[in-house]
Short mmCIF file of C-alpha atoms and ligand atoms in Angstrom, two decimals:
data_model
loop_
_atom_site.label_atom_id
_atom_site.label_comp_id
_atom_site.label_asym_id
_atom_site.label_seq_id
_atom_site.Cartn_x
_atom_site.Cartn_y
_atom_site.Cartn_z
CA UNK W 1142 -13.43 30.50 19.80
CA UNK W 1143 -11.69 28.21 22.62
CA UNK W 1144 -10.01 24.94 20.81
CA UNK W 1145 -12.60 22.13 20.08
CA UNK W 1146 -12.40 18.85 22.16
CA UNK W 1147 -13.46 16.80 19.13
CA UNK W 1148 -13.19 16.26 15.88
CA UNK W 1149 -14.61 13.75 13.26
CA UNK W 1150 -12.44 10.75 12.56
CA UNK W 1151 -10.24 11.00 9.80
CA UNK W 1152 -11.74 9.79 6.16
CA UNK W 1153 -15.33 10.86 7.14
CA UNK W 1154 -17.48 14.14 6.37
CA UNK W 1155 -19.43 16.59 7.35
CA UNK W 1156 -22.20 18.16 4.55
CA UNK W 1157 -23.69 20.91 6.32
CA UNK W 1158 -25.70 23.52 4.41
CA UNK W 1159 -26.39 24.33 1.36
CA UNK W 1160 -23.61 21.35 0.22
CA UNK W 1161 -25.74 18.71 2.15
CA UNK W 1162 -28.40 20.00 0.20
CA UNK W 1163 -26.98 19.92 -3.17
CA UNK W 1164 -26.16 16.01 -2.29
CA UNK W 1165 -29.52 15.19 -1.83
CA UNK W 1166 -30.26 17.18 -5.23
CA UNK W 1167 -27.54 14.44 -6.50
CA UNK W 1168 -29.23 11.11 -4.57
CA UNK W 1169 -32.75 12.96 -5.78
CA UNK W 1170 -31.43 12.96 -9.77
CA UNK W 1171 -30.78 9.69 -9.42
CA UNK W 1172 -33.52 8.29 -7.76
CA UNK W 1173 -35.43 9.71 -10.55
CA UNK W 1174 -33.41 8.21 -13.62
CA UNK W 1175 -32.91 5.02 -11.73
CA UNK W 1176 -37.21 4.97 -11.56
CA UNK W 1177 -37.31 5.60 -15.32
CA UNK W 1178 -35.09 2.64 -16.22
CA UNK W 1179 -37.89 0.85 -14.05
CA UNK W 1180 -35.78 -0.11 -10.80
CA UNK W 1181 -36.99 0.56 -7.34
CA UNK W 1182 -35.59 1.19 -4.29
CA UNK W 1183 -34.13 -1.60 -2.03
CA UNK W 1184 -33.11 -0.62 1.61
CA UNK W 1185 -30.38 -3.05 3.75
CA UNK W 1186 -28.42 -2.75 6.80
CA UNK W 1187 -25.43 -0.89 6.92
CA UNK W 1188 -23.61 -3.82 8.34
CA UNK W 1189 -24.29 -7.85 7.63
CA UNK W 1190 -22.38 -10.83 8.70
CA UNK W 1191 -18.97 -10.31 7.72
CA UNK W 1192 -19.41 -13.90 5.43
CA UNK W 1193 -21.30 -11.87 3.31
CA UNK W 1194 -18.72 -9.68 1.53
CA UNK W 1195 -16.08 -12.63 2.11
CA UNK W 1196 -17.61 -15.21 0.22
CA UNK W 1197 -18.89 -12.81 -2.39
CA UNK W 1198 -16.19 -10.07 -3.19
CA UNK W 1199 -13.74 -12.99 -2.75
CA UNK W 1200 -10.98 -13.73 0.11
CA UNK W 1201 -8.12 -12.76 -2.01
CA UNK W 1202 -9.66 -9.75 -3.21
CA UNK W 1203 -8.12 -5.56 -1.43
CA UNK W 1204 -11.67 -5.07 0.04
CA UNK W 1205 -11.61 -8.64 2.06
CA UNK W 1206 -8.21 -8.47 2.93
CA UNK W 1207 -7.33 -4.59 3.52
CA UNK W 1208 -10.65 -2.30 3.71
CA UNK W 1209 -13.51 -3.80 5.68
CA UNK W 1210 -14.45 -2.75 9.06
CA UNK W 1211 -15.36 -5.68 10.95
CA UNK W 1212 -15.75 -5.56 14.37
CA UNK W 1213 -17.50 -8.28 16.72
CA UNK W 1214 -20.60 -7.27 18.42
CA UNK W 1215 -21.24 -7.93 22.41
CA UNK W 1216 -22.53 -11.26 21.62
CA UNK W 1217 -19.14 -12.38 19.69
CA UNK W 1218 -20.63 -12.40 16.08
CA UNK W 1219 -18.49 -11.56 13.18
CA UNK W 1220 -19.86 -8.49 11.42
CA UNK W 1221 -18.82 -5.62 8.44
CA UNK W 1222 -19.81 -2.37 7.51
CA UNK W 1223 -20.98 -2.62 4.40
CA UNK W 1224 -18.18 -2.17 1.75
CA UNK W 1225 -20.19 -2.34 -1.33
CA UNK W 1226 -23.47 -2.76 -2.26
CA UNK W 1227 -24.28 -5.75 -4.55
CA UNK W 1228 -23.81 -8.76 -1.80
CA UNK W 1229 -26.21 -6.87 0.67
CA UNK W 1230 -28.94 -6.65 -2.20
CA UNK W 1231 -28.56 -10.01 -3.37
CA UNK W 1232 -28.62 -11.50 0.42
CA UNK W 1233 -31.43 -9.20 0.94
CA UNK W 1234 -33.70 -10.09 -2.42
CA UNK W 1235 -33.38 -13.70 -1.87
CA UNK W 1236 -34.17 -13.58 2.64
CA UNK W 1237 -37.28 -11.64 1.24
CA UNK W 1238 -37.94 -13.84 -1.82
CA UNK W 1239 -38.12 -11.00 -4.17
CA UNK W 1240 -39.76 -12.10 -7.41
CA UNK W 1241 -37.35 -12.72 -10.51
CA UNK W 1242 -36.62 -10.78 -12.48
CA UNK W 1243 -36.11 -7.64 -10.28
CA UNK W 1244 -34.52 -4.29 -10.77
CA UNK W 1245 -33.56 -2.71 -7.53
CA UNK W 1246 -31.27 0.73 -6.59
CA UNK W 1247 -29.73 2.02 -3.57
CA UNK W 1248 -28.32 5.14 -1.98
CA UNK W 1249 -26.75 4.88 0.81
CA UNK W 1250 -23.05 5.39 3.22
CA UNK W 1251 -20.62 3.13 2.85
CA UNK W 1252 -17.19 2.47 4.47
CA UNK W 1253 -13.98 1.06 3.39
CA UNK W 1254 -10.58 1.56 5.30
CA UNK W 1255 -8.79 3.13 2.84
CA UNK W 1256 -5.93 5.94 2.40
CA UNK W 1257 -8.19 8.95 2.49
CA UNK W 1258 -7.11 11.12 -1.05
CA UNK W 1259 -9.46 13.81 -2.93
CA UNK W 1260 -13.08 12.16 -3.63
CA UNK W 1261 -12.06 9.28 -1.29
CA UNK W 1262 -13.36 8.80 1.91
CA UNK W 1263 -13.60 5.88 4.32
CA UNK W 1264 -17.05 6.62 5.08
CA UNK W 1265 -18.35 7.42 1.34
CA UNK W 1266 -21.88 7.64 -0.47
CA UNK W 1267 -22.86 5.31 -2.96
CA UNK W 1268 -25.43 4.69 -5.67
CA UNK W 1269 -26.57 1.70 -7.76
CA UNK W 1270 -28.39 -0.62 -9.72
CA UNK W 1271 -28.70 -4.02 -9.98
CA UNK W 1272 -30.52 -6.39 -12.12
CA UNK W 1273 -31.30 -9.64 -11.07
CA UNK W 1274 -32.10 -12.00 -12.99
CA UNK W 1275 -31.70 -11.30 -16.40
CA UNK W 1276 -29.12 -12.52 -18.80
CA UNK W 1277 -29.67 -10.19 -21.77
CA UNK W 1278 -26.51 -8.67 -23.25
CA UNK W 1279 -28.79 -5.59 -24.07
CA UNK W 1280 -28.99 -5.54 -20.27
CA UNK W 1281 -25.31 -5.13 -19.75
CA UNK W 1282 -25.52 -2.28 -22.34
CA UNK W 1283 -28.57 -0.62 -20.89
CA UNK W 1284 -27.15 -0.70 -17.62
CA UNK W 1285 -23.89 0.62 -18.55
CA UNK W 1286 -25.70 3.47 -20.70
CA UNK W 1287 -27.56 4.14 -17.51
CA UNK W 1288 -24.48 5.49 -15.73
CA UNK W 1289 -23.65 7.64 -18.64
CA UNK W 1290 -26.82 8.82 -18.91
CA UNK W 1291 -26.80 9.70 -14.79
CA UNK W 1292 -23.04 11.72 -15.31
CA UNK W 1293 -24.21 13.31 -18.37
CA UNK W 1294 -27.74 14.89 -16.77
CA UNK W 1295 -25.57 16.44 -13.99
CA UNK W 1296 -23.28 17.98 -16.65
CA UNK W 1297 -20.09 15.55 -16.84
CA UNK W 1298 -19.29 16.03 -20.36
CA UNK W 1299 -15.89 14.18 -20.16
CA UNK W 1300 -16.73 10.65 -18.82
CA UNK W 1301 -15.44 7.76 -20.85
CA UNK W 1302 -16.67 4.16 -20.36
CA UNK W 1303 -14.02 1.66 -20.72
CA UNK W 1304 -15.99 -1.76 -21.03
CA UNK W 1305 -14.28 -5.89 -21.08
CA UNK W 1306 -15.07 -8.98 -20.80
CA UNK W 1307 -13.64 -11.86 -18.48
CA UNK W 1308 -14.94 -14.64 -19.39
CA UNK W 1309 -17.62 -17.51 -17.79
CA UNK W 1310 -17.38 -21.13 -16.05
CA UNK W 1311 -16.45 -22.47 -19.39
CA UNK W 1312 -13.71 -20.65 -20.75
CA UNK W 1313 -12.05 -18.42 -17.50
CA UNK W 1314 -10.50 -22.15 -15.75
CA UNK W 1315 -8.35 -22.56 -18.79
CA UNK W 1316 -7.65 -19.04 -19.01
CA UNK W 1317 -6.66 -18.51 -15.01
CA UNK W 1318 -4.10 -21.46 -15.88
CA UNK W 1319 -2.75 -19.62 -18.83
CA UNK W 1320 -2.54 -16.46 -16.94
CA UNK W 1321 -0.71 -18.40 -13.46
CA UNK W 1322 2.07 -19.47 -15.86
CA UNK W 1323 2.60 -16.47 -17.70
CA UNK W 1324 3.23 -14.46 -14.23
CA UNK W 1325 4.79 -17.72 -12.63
CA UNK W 1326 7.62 -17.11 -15.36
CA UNK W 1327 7.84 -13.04 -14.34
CA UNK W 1328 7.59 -14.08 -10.31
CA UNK W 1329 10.64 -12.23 -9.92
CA UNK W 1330 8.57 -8.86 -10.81
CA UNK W 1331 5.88 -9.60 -8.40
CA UNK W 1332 5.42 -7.86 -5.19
CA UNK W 1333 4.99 -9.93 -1.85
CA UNK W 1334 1.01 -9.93 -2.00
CA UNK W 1335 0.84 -10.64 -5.64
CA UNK W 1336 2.63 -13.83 -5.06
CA UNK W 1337 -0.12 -14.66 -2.53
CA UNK W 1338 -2.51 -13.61 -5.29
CA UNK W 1339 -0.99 -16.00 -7.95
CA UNK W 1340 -1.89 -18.79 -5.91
CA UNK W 1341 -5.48 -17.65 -4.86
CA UNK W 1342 -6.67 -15.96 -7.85
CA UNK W 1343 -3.88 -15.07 -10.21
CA UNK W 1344 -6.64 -11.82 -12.32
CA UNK W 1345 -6.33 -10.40 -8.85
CA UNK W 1346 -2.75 -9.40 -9.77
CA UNK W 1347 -4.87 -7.05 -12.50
CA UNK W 1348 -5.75 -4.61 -9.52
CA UNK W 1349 -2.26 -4.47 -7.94
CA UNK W 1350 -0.69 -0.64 -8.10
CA UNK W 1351 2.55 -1.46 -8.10
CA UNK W 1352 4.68 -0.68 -11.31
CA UNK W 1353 6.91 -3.88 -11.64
CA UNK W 1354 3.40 -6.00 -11.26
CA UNK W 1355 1.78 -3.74 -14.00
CA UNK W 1356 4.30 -4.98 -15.98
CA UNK W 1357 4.18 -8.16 -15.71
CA UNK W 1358 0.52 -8.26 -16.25
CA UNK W 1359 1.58 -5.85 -19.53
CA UNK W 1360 3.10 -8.97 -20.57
CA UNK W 1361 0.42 -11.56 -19.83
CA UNK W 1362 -2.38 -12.78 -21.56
CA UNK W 1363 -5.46 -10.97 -21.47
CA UNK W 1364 -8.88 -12.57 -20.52
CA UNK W 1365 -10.62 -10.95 -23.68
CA UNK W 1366 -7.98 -13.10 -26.05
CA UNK W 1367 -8.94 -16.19 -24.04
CA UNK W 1368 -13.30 -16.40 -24.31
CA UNK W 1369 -15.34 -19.01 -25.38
CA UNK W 1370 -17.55 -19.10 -28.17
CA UNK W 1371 -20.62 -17.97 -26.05
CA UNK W 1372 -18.64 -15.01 -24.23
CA UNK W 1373 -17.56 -13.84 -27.65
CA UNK W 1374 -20.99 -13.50 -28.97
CA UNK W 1375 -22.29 -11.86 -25.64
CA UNK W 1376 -19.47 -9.63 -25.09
CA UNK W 1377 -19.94 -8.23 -29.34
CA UNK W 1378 -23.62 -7.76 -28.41
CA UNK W 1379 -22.80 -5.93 -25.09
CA UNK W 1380 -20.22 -3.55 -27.66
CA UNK W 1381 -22.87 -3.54 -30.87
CA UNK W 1382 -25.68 -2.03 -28.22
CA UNK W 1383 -23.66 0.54 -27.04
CA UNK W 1384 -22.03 1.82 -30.41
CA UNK W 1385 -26.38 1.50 -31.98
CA UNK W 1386 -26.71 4.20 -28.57
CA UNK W 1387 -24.45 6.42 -29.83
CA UNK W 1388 -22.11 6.25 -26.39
CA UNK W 1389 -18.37 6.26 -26.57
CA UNK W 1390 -16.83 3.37 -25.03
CA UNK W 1391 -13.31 1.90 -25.04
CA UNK W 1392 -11.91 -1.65 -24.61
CA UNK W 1393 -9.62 -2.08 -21.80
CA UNK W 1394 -8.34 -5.81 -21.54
CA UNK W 1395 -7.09 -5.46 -18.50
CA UNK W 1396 -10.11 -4.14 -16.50
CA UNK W 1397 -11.05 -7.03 -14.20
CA UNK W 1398 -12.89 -5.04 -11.42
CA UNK W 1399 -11.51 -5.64 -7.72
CA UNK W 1400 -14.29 -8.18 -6.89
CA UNK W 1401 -14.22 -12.15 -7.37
CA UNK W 1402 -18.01 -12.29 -8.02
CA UNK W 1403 -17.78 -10.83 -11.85
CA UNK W 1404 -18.16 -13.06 -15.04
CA UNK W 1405 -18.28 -11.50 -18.38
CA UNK W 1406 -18.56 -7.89 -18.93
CA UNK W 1407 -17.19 -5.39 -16.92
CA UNK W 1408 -17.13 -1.60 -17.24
CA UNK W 1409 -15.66 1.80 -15.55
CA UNK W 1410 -16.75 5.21 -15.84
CA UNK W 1411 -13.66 7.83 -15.96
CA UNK W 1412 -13.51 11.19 -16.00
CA UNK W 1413 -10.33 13.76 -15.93
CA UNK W 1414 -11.96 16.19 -13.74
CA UNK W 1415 -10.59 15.08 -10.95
CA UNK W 1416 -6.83 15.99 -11.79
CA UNK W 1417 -5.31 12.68 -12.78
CA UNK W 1418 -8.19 10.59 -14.86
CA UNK W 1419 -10.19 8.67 -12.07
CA UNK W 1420 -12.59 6.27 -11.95
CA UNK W 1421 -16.31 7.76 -11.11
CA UNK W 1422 -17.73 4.07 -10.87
CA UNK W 1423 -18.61 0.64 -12.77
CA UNK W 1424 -20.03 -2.48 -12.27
CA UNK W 1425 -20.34 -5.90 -13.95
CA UNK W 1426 -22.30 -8.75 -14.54
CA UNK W 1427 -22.08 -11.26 -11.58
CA UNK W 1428 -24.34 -14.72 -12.46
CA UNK W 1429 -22.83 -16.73 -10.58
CA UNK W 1430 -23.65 -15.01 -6.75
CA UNK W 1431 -27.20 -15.76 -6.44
CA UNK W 1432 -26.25 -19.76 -6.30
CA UNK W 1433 -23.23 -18.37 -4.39
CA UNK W 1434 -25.82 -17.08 -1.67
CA UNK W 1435 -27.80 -21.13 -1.86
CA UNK W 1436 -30.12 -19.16 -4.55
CA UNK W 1437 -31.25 -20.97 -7.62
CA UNK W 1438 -29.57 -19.72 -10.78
CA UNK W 1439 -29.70 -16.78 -11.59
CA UNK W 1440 -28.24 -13.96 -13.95
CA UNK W 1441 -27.40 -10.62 -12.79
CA UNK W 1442 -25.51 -7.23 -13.59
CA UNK W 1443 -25.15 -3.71 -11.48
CA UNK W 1444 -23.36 -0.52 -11.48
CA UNK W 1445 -22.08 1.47 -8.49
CA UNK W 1446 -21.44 4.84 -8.98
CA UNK W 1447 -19.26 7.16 -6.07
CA UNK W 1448 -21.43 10.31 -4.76
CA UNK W 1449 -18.13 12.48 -3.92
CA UNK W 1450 -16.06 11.82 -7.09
CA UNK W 1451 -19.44 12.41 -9.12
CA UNK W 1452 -20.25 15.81 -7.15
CA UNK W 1453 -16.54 16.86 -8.09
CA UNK W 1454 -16.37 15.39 -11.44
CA UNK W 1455 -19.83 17.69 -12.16
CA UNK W 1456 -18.72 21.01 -13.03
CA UNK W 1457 -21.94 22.96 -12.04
CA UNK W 1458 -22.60 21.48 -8.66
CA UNK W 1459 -26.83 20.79 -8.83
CA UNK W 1460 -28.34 23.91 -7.11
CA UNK W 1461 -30.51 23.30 -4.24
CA UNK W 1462 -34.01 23.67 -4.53
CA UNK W 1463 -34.44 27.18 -3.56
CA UNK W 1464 -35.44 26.90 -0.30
CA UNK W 1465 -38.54 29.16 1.61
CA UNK W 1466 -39.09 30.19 4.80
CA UNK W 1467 -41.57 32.67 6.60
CA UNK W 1468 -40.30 33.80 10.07
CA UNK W 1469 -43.14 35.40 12.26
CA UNK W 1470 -42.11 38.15 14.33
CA UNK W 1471 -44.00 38.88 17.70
CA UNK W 1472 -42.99 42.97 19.10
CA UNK W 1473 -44.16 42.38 22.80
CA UNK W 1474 -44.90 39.43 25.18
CA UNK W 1475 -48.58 39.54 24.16
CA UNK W 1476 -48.10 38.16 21.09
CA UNK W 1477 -45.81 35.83 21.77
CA UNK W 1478 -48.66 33.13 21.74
CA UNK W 1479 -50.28 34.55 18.80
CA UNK W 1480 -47.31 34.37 16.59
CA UNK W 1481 -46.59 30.24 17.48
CA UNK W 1482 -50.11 30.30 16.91
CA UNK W 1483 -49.79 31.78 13.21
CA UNK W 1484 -46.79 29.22 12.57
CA UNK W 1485 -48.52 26.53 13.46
CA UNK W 1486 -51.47 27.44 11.19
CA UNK W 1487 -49.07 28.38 8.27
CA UNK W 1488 -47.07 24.46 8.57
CA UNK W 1489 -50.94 23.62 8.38
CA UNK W 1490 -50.77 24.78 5.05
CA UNK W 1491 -47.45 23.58 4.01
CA UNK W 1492 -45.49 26.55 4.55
CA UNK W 1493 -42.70 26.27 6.51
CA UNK W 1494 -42.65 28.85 9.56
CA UNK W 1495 -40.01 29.60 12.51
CA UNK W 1496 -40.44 31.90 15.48
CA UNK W 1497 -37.77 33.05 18.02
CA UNK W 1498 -38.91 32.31 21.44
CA UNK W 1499 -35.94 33.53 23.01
CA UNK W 1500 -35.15 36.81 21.96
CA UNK W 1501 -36.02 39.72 24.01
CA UNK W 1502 -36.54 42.74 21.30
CA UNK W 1503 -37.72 42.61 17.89
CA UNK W 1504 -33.92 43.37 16.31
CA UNK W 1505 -32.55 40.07 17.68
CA UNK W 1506 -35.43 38.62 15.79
CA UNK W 1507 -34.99 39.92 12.56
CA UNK W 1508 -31.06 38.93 13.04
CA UNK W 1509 -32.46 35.19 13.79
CA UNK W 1510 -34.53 35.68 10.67
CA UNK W 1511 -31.37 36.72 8.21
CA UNK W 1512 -29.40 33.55 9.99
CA UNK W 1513 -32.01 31.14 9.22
CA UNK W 1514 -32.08 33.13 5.43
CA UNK W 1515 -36.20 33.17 5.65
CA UNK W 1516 -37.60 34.52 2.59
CA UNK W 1517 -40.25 36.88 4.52
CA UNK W 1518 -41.11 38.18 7.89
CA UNK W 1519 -44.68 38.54 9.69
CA UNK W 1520 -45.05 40.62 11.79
CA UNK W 1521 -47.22 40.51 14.70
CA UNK W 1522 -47.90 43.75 17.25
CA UNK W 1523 -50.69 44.35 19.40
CA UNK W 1524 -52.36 47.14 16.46
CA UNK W 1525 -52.08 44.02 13.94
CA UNK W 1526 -53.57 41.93 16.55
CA UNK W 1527 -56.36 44.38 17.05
CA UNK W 1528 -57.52 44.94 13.55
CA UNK W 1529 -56.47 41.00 12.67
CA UNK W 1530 -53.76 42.19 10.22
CA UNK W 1531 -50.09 41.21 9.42
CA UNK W 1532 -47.04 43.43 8.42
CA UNK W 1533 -45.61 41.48 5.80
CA UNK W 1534 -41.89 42.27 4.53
CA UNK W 1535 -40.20 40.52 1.49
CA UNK W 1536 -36.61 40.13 2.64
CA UNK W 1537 -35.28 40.25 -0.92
CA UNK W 1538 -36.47 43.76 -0.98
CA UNK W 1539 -37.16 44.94 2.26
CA UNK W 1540 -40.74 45.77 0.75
CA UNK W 1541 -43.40 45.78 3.84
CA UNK W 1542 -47.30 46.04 3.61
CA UNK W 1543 -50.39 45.10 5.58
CA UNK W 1544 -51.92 42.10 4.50
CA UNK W 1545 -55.36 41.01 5.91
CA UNK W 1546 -55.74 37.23 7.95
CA UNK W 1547 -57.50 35.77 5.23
CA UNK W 1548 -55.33 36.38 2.67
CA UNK W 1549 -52.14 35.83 4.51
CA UNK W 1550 -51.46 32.41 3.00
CA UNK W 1551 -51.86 33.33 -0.30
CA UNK W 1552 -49.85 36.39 0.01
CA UNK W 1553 -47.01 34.57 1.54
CA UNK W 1554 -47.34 31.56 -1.10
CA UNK W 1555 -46.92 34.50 -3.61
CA UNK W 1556 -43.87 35.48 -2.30
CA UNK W 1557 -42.39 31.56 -2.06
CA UNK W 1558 -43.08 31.50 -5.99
CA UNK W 1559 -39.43 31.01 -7.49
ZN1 ZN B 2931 -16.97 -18.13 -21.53
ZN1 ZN B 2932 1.66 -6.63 -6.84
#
């Protein structure tokens, strides 16, 4: 093969098949369970207005600052490919005036310019939930029993949920204070952006990878020690829900979620089948970005869960439905017509049909045939033609027989049964 002249840009994929088909098989499962916890589906544009994720996810926050793709289009506006999913739903459901409450999901791409490592891509797939308006802590637990429920039907046995809480209006203020100081005394630990951090939103230092930061945040107070009365009761009803489901969960004090829009719980799914133990997805509760957005107020809590990590995490990839296909073979020019004819008839009936126009004799055919891995051939020459008959061979067993016009369909359907 002479060298390619292109190539696809570095962080993206290709699925091509069968593993594009087992992805949908993975966007399909979830469509379904997402349905049966009563959410439907919610379609936005892959890019908004770049204010969007800025004013939501927050201007301090690694997305905002290091991983959006903005660009300006022709006519000088500011806009993003969509980094996440919750801002675009929210923008969307209150631009369409979506009645509250409402439970919506998504699948779709999404991009973030990040350092491309195993199960992360810059252009990545992405699944969700979100549940606006409603302030429940059952809802919190529901949602977060959701994921579980999603990683366990595709066969993740090892996922662990580690769930916190960081606080509301009320008590986080006094708490974001508490925290400054703390890592105002340790500045000398802090990396360049963290000190930027400390002055915008000190629980952003919470996210930072460095090891002298992780420290210092070892050393600070927590947001779970620091709750108000209300948070307390909401956060012990998110926990009691979970533990009456019977799902494992774990506190993690630390786990603030990359995002500025979060209030009160938030959660992470993790699994070790990905080498080092990696995060498969989470979400939070977020009432505060509908009035964000000029919406009234309103409560509201999500997951996002990553297609890649999940398709490695699951140990038996989802098989594809098996897949059927009857190719009709014409033996000389003058049945050519006849056997588009027959294909046409057989799509009619919902079986799907493929004929090869191009090739001159019958054994380039049946090589087309084995490419496009059709379950049968019919075949078409001018005695079958005659006495309005097909050949019909099962290419699973190389089994052949005549099988009269009328019955065709039924014979072939026979044949697509498994
Ligand atoms: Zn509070
Ligand atoms: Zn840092």
């Amino acid at each position: 093969m002479s060298e390619l002249k292109q190539s696809r840009p570095k962080g993206t994929q290709d699925f091509v098949p069968p593993d594009s088909e087992r992805r949908r098989q993975v966007e399909a499962a979830f469509r379904h369970l997402a349905a049966c916890y009563g959410y439907r589906e919610i379609i936005t544009p892959t890019f908004e207005h770049t204010a969007v994720f800025v004013k939501s996810s927050g201007e301090g926050s690694d997305v905002v600052t290091k991983e959006m793709y903005s660009f300006k289009d022709r006519a000088e506006r500011d806009l993003t490919l969509r980094p996440e999913g919750t801002p675009g739903v929210v923008r969307a459901a209150l631009e369409n005036r979506l009645r509250l409450p409402c439970r919506l999901y998504y699948v779709g791409p999404f991009f973030r310019y990040g350092r491309p490592q195993k199960g992360r891509f810059r252009e990545f797939g992405q699944v969700g939930v979100e549940a606006l308006g409603e302030a429940s802590p059952l809802v919190d637990a529901e949602i977060i029993y959701f994921g579980a429920d999603f990683f366990r039907r595709l066969g993740i046995s090892d996922c662990t949920v580690q769930v916190n809480s960081i606080g509301c209006r009320t008590c986080r203020p006094a708490y974001r204070e508490t925290l400054r100081k703390s890592l105002f005394d340790q500045k000398e630990r802090l990396c360049a952006d963290c000190l930027v951090r400390l002055e915008r939103n000190p629980l952003r230092v919470f996210d930072c990878k460095v090891e002298t930061c992780r420290q210092a945040v070892q050393d600070a107070p927590t947001p779970r020690q620091h709750l108000c009365a209300d948070c307390e009761r909401h956060h012990e009803q998110v926990l009691s829900a979970l533990t009456r489901r019977g799902l494992r969960h774990a506190a993690n004090d630390r786990l603030v979620r990359g995002l500025d829009y979060y209030n009160r719980t938030t959660f992470e799914y993790l699994s070790t089948s990905l080498g080092a133990q990696d995060s498969l997805g989470g979400g939070g509760r977020y009432d505060y970005l509908v009035e964000d957005f000029g919406g009234p107020p309103t409560p509201g809590v999500g997951v996002a869960i990553g297609l890649e990590r999940t398709l490695l995490a699951a140990p038996v990839a989802p098989a594809p439905a098996r897949r059927h296909l009857a190719f009709v073979i014409w033996l000389t020019e003058a049945e050519r017509a006849a056997a588009q004819e027959l294909a046409d008839r057989l799509r009619t009936d919902g079986i799907a049909a493929q004929v090869d126009y191009d090739a001159r004799k019958v054994k380039g055919q049946f090589r087309s045939a084995d490419a496009a891995e059709a379950t049968c051939c019919i075949i078409i020459g001018p005695d079958e033609l005659a006495k309005s008959v097909y050949s019909l061979k099962d290419l699973a067993t190389g089994e052949q027989r005549e099988v009269a016009s009328d019955v065709l369909v039924e014979a072939v359907r026979a044949l697509f049964r498994d």
